Amino acid sequence: MTDEELAELEQNPPAWLTQSRANRTANARPVWMQLTCIVCGFTEAARPKKWWPEFTYLSCDFHDYDEVPAPRDGLRRQEVDGIGSRFVGILDS
Ligand SMILES: [Zn+2]
């Protein structure tokens, strides 16, 4: 394909290209996410939920609080239960 042809395609995208680009945008959120425990390294692939924030750490729900690195100075820690099959999401903000 020449540059001219490519430019022409960009100017007048065929329907299939417009459609496939629209799909890609709609699916921008990753379908699978790798969850990894900060303490023991247990890992699991999960489908991210819309309400999941960007977690600072993830840990298995049975680890003790003091096994997880402490929040940096001035940050407030929130924990979110029920991530994947056994994770707690930790959010320092
Ligand atoms: Zn763990």
CSV table of C-alpha atoms and ligand atoms in Angstrom, one decimal:
chain,number,residue,atom,x,y,z
A,1,MET,CA,0.0,0.0,0.0
A,2,THR,CA,1.4,3.4,-0.9
A,3,ASP,CA,1.2,6.5,1.3
A,4,GLU,CA,-1.4,8.0,-1.0
A,5,GLU,CA,-3.6,4.9,-0.7
A,6,LEU,CA,-3.2,5.0,3.1
A,7,ALA,CA,-4.1,8.7,3.2
A,8,GLU,CA,-7.1,8.0,1.0
A,9,LEU,CA,-8.1,5.2,3.4
A,10,GLU,CA,-7.8,7.6,6.4
A,11,GLN,CA,-9.9,10.2,4.7
A,12,ASN,CA,-12.6,7.8,3.5
A,13,PRO,CA,-12.5,4.8,5.8
A,14,PRO,CA,-14.5,1.9,4.6
A,15,ALA,CA,-17.4,0.8,6.8
A,16,TRP,CA,-15.6,-2.3,8.1
A,17,LEU,CA,-12.7,-0.1,9.3
A,18,THR,CA,-14.9,2.4,11.1
A,19,GLN,CA,-16.8,-0.5,12.7
A,20,SER,CA,-13.7,-2.3,13.8
A,21,ARG,CA,-12.3,0.9,15.3
A,22,ALA,CA,-15.5,1.6,17.2
A,23,ASN,CA,-15.4,-1.9,18.6
A,24,ARG,CA,-11.8,-1.5,19.7
A,25,THR,CA,-12.7,1.8,21.6
A,26,ALA,CA,-15.7,0.2,23.2
A,27,ASN,CA,-13.5,-2.7,24.4
A,28,ALA,CA,-10.7,-0.4,25.6
A,29,ARG,CA,-11.0,-1.8,29.1
A,30,PRO,CA,-8.9,-4.9,29.4
A,31,VAL,CA,-11.1,-8.0,29.5
A,32,TRP,CA,-8.7,-9.9,31.8
A,33,MET,CA,-6.5,-8.5,34.5
A,34,GLN,CA,-3.7,-10.3,36.4
A,35,LEU,CA,-4.2,-10.0,40.1
A,36,THR,CA,-1.0,-10.6,42.1
A,37,CYS,CA,-0.7,-10.8,45.9
A,38,ILE,CA,2.0,-8.4,47.2
A,39,VAL,CA,2.8,-10.7,50.1
A,40,CYS,CA,3.0,-14.2,48.7
A,41,GLY,CA,2.9,-13.7,45.0
A,42,PHE,CA,-0.2,-15.7,44.4
A,43,THR,CA,-1.6,-14.7,41.1
A,44,GLU,CA,-4.9,-15.1,39.3
A,45,ALA,CA,-6.5,-13.8,36.2
A,46,ALA,CA,-9.8,-12.1,36.8
A,47,ARG,CA,-12.3,-10.0,34.8
A,48,PRO,CA,-12.0,-6.5,36.2
A,49,LYS,CA,-15.2,-5.0,37.5
A,50,LYS,CA,-16.3,-1.5,36.6
A,51,TRP,CA,-16.2,-0.4,40.2
A,52,TRP,CA,-12.6,-1.5,40.8
A,53,PRO,CA,-10.4,1.5,41.4
A,54,GLU,CA,-6.6,1.4,40.6
A,55,PHE,CA,-5.4,-0.5,43.5
A,56,THR,CA,-2.0,0.3,45.1
A,57,TYR,CA,-1.6,-3.3,46.2
A,58,LEU,CA,-3.5,-6.5,46.2
A,59,SER,CA,-3.2,-9.2,48.9
A,60,CYS,CA,-4.9,-12.4,49.7
A,61,ASP,CA,-7.6,-11.8,52.2
A,62,PHE,CA,-6.0,-14.1,54.9
A,63,HIS,CA,-2.7,-12.2,55.2
A,64,ASP,CA,-2.2,-10.0,58.3
A,65,TYR,CA,-2.5,-6.3,58.0
A,66,ASP,CA,1.2,-5.9,58.9
A,67,GLU,CA,2.4,-8.2,56.1
A,68,VAL,CA,1.4,-5.6,53.6
A,69,PRO,CA,3.8,-2.6,53.1
A,70,ALA,CA,2.6,0.4,55.1
A,71,PRO,CA,1.1,3.3,53.3
A,72,ARG,CA,3.4,6.2,52.5
A,73,ASP,CA,3.3,9.2,54.8
A,74,GLY,CA,0.1,11.2,54.4
A,75,LEU,CA,-1.8,8.6,52.5
A,76,ARG,CA,-5.0,7.2,53.7
A,77,ARG,CA,-5.6,3.5,53.2
A,78,GLN,CA,-8.8,1.9,52.1
A,79,GLU,CA,-9.4,-1.8,51.7
A,80,VAL,CA,-11.9,-3.3,49.3
A,81,ASP,CA,-13.0,-6.9,49.9
A,82,GLY,CA,-14.1,-9.3,47.3
A,83,ILE,CA,-11.6,-8.8,44.5
A,84,GLY,CA,-11.2,-12.0,42.5
A,85,SER,CA,-11.6,-15.2,44.4
A,86,ARG,CA,-9.5,-14.3,47.4
A,87,PHE,CA,-8.0,-10.8,47.2
A,88,VAL,CA,-8.4,-7.6,49.1
A,89,GLY,CA,-7.7,-4.5,47.2
A,90,ILE,CA,-5.6,-1.9,49.0
A,91,LEU,CA,-5.9,1.7,47.9
A,92,ASP,CA,-3.6,4.4,49.3
A,93,SER,CA,-4.7,7.9,48.4
B,1,ZN,ZN,-1.0,-13.9,49.3
